[in-house]
Amino acid sequence: MTLTLFMFTACRISDAIRLGRQHETTIEGVRALRWQPVKRGSAEVAIPMLPPLYRATRSIKIAGETYLLNSKGKPFATPDSLGQMFRRWCREAGLADRSSHGIRKAAGHLLAQEGCSQYQIMTVHRHTQAKTSEIYTKGVERWRMARDAMAALEALDW
């Protein structure tokens, strides 16, 4: 559930400990999540709730006020408590040196590889400055432009 939440919301760990069914809504007939991030200056989030995330949130055996619950069935008290648990799960899975922030970054890179603009990534990641999202698109766009440029040369009879 935790990995799915991070991947399909690209949320910060400070928001992950708060998200729950109270953030679910319908916008223009589309199931969505809407929340105001904890990080000061962040824009409100309103993103479609994709089927993998919806299924994951409904597969939880113990439902609480938040999607993510600790071993006692309670919400994580702090972002650090979830972060410690997440790192432990990663170590147990043989994925040492991994973090929830790495999933957020991976989501940004995947969005860029799938053709999303830096402004689209900006809305998903809650960046208020386009330059912050440019990191995800810059490398992908450079490759696409190089590929397209070389395709123009390919037709030359050398």
PDB file of C-alpha atoms in Angstrom, residues 13-73:
ATOM      1  CA  ILE A  13       6.212  11.832   3.321  1.00  0.00           C
ATOM      2  CA  SER A  14       4.760  14.691   5.412  1.00  0.00           C
ATOM      3  CA  ASP A  15       1.541  14.372   3.406  1.00  0.00           C
ATOM      4  CA  ALA A  16       1.535  10.572   3.241  1.00  0.00           C
ATOM      5  CA  ILE A  17       0.958  10.304   6.987  1.00  0.00           C
ATOM      6  CA  ARG A  18      -2.175  12.477   6.682  1.00  0.00           C
ATOM      7  CA  LEU A  19      -3.840  11.199   3.509  1.00  0.00           C
ATOM      8  CA  GLY A  20      -7.014   9.184   3.917  1.00  0.00           C
ATOM      9  CA  ARG A  21     -10.527   8.717   2.634  1.00  0.00           C
ATOM     10  CA  GLN A  22     -11.449  12.229   3.796  1.00  0.00           C
ATOM     11  CA  HIS A  23      -9.305  13.496   0.906  1.00  0.00           C
ATOM     12  CA  GLU A  24     -11.244  11.554  -1.712  1.00  0.00           C
ATOM     13  CA  THR A  25     -13.632  13.522  -3.889  1.00  0.00           C
ATOM     14  CA  THR A  26     -15.165  13.523  -7.338  1.00  0.00           C
ATOM     15  CA  ILE A  27     -14.196  16.230  -9.801  1.00  0.00           C
ATOM     16  CA  GLU A  28     -16.061  16.382 -13.118  1.00  0.00           C
ATOM     17  CA  GLY A  29     -17.121  12.764 -12.658  1.00  0.00           C
ATOM     18  CA  VAL A  30     -13.559  11.560 -11.937  1.00  0.00           C
ATOM     19  CA  ARG A  31     -12.548   9.992  -8.624  1.00  0.00           C
ATOM     20  CA  ALA A  32      -9.781  12.192  -7.214  1.00  0.00           C
ATOM     21  CA  LEU A  33      -7.653  13.027  -4.214  1.00  0.00           C
ATOM     22  CA  ARG A  34      -7.550  16.634  -3.070  1.00  0.00           C
ATOM     23  CA  TRP A  35      -5.432  18.039  -0.254  1.00  0.00           C
ATOM     24  CA  GLN A  36      -3.355  20.994   0.833  1.00  0.00           C
ATOM     25  CA  PRO A  37       0.252  19.855   1.333  1.00  0.00           C
ATOM     26  CA  VAL A  38       1.960  20.504   4.640  1.00  0.00           C
ATOM     27  CA  LYS A  39       5.023  22.114   3.025  1.00  0.00           C
ATOM     28  CA  ARG A  40       4.617  25.863   3.223  1.00  0.00           C
ATOM     29  CA  GLY A  41       4.057  27.519  -0.139  1.00  0.00           C
ATOM     30  CA  SER A  42       2.898  24.348  -1.883  1.00  0.00           C
ATOM     31  CA  ALA A  43      -0.107  24.529  -4.165  1.00  0.00           C
ATOM     32  CA  GLU A  44      -3.242  22.531  -3.403  1.00  0.00           C
ATOM     33  CA  VAL A  45      -3.244  19.073  -4.951  1.00  0.00           C
ATOM     34  CA  ALA A  46      -6.112  17.691  -6.996  1.00  0.00           C
ATOM     35  CA  ILE A  47      -5.182  14.560  -8.948  1.00  0.00           C
ATOM     36  CA  PRO A  48      -7.186  11.669 -10.374  1.00  0.00           C
ATOM     37  CA  MET A  49      -7.139   8.593  -8.158  1.00  0.00           C
ATOM     38  CA  LEU A  50      -5.954   5.927 -10.565  1.00  0.00           C
ATOM     39  CA  PRO A  51      -7.261   2.352 -10.276  1.00  0.00           C
ATOM     40  CA  PRO A  52      -4.085   0.841  -8.719  1.00  0.00           C
ATOM     41  CA  LEU A  53      -4.231   3.355  -5.875  1.00  0.00           C
ATOM     42  CA  TYR A  54      -7.968   2.941  -5.406  1.00  0.00           C
ATOM     43  CA  ARG A  55      -7.593  -0.856  -5.248  1.00  0.00           C
ATOM     44  CA  ALA A  56      -4.720  -0.559  -2.780  1.00  0.00           C
ATOM     45  CA  THR A  57      -6.692   1.740  -0.492  1.00  0.00           C
ATOM     46  CA  ARG A  58      -9.595  -0.698  -0.495  1.00  0.00           C
ATOM     47  CA  SER A  59      -7.466  -3.789   0.118  1.00  0.00           C
ATOM     48  CA  ILE A  60      -6.392  -2.679   3.594  1.00  0.00           C
ATOM     49  CA  LYS A  61      -7.650  -5.055   6.280  1.00  0.00           C
ATOM     50  CA  ILE A  62      -7.768  -2.374   8.972  1.00  0.00           C
ATOM     51  CA  ALA A  63      -9.294   0.949   7.908  1.00  0.00           C
ATOM     52  CA  GLY A  64      -8.294   4.020   9.854  1.00  0.00           C
ATOM     53  CA  GLU A  65      -8.431   7.758   9.553  1.00  0.00           C
ATOM     54  CA  THR A  66      -5.388   7.618   7.245  1.00  0.00           C
ATOM     55  CA  TYR A  67      -4.420   5.167   4.506  1.00  0.00           C
ATOM     56  CA  LEU A  68      -1.113   4.326   6.168  1.00  0.00           C
ATOM     57  CA  LEU A  69      -1.222   2.865   9.646  1.00  0.00           C
ATOM     58  CA  ASN A  70       1.528   1.714  11.967  1.00  0.00           C
ATOM     59  CA  SER A  71       1.772  -1.779  13.483  1.00  0.00           C
ATOM     60  CA  LYS A  72      -0.742  -0.757  16.173  1.00  0.00           C
ATOM     61  CA  GLY A  73      -3.359   0.273  13.597  1.00  0.00           C
TER      62      GLY A  73
END
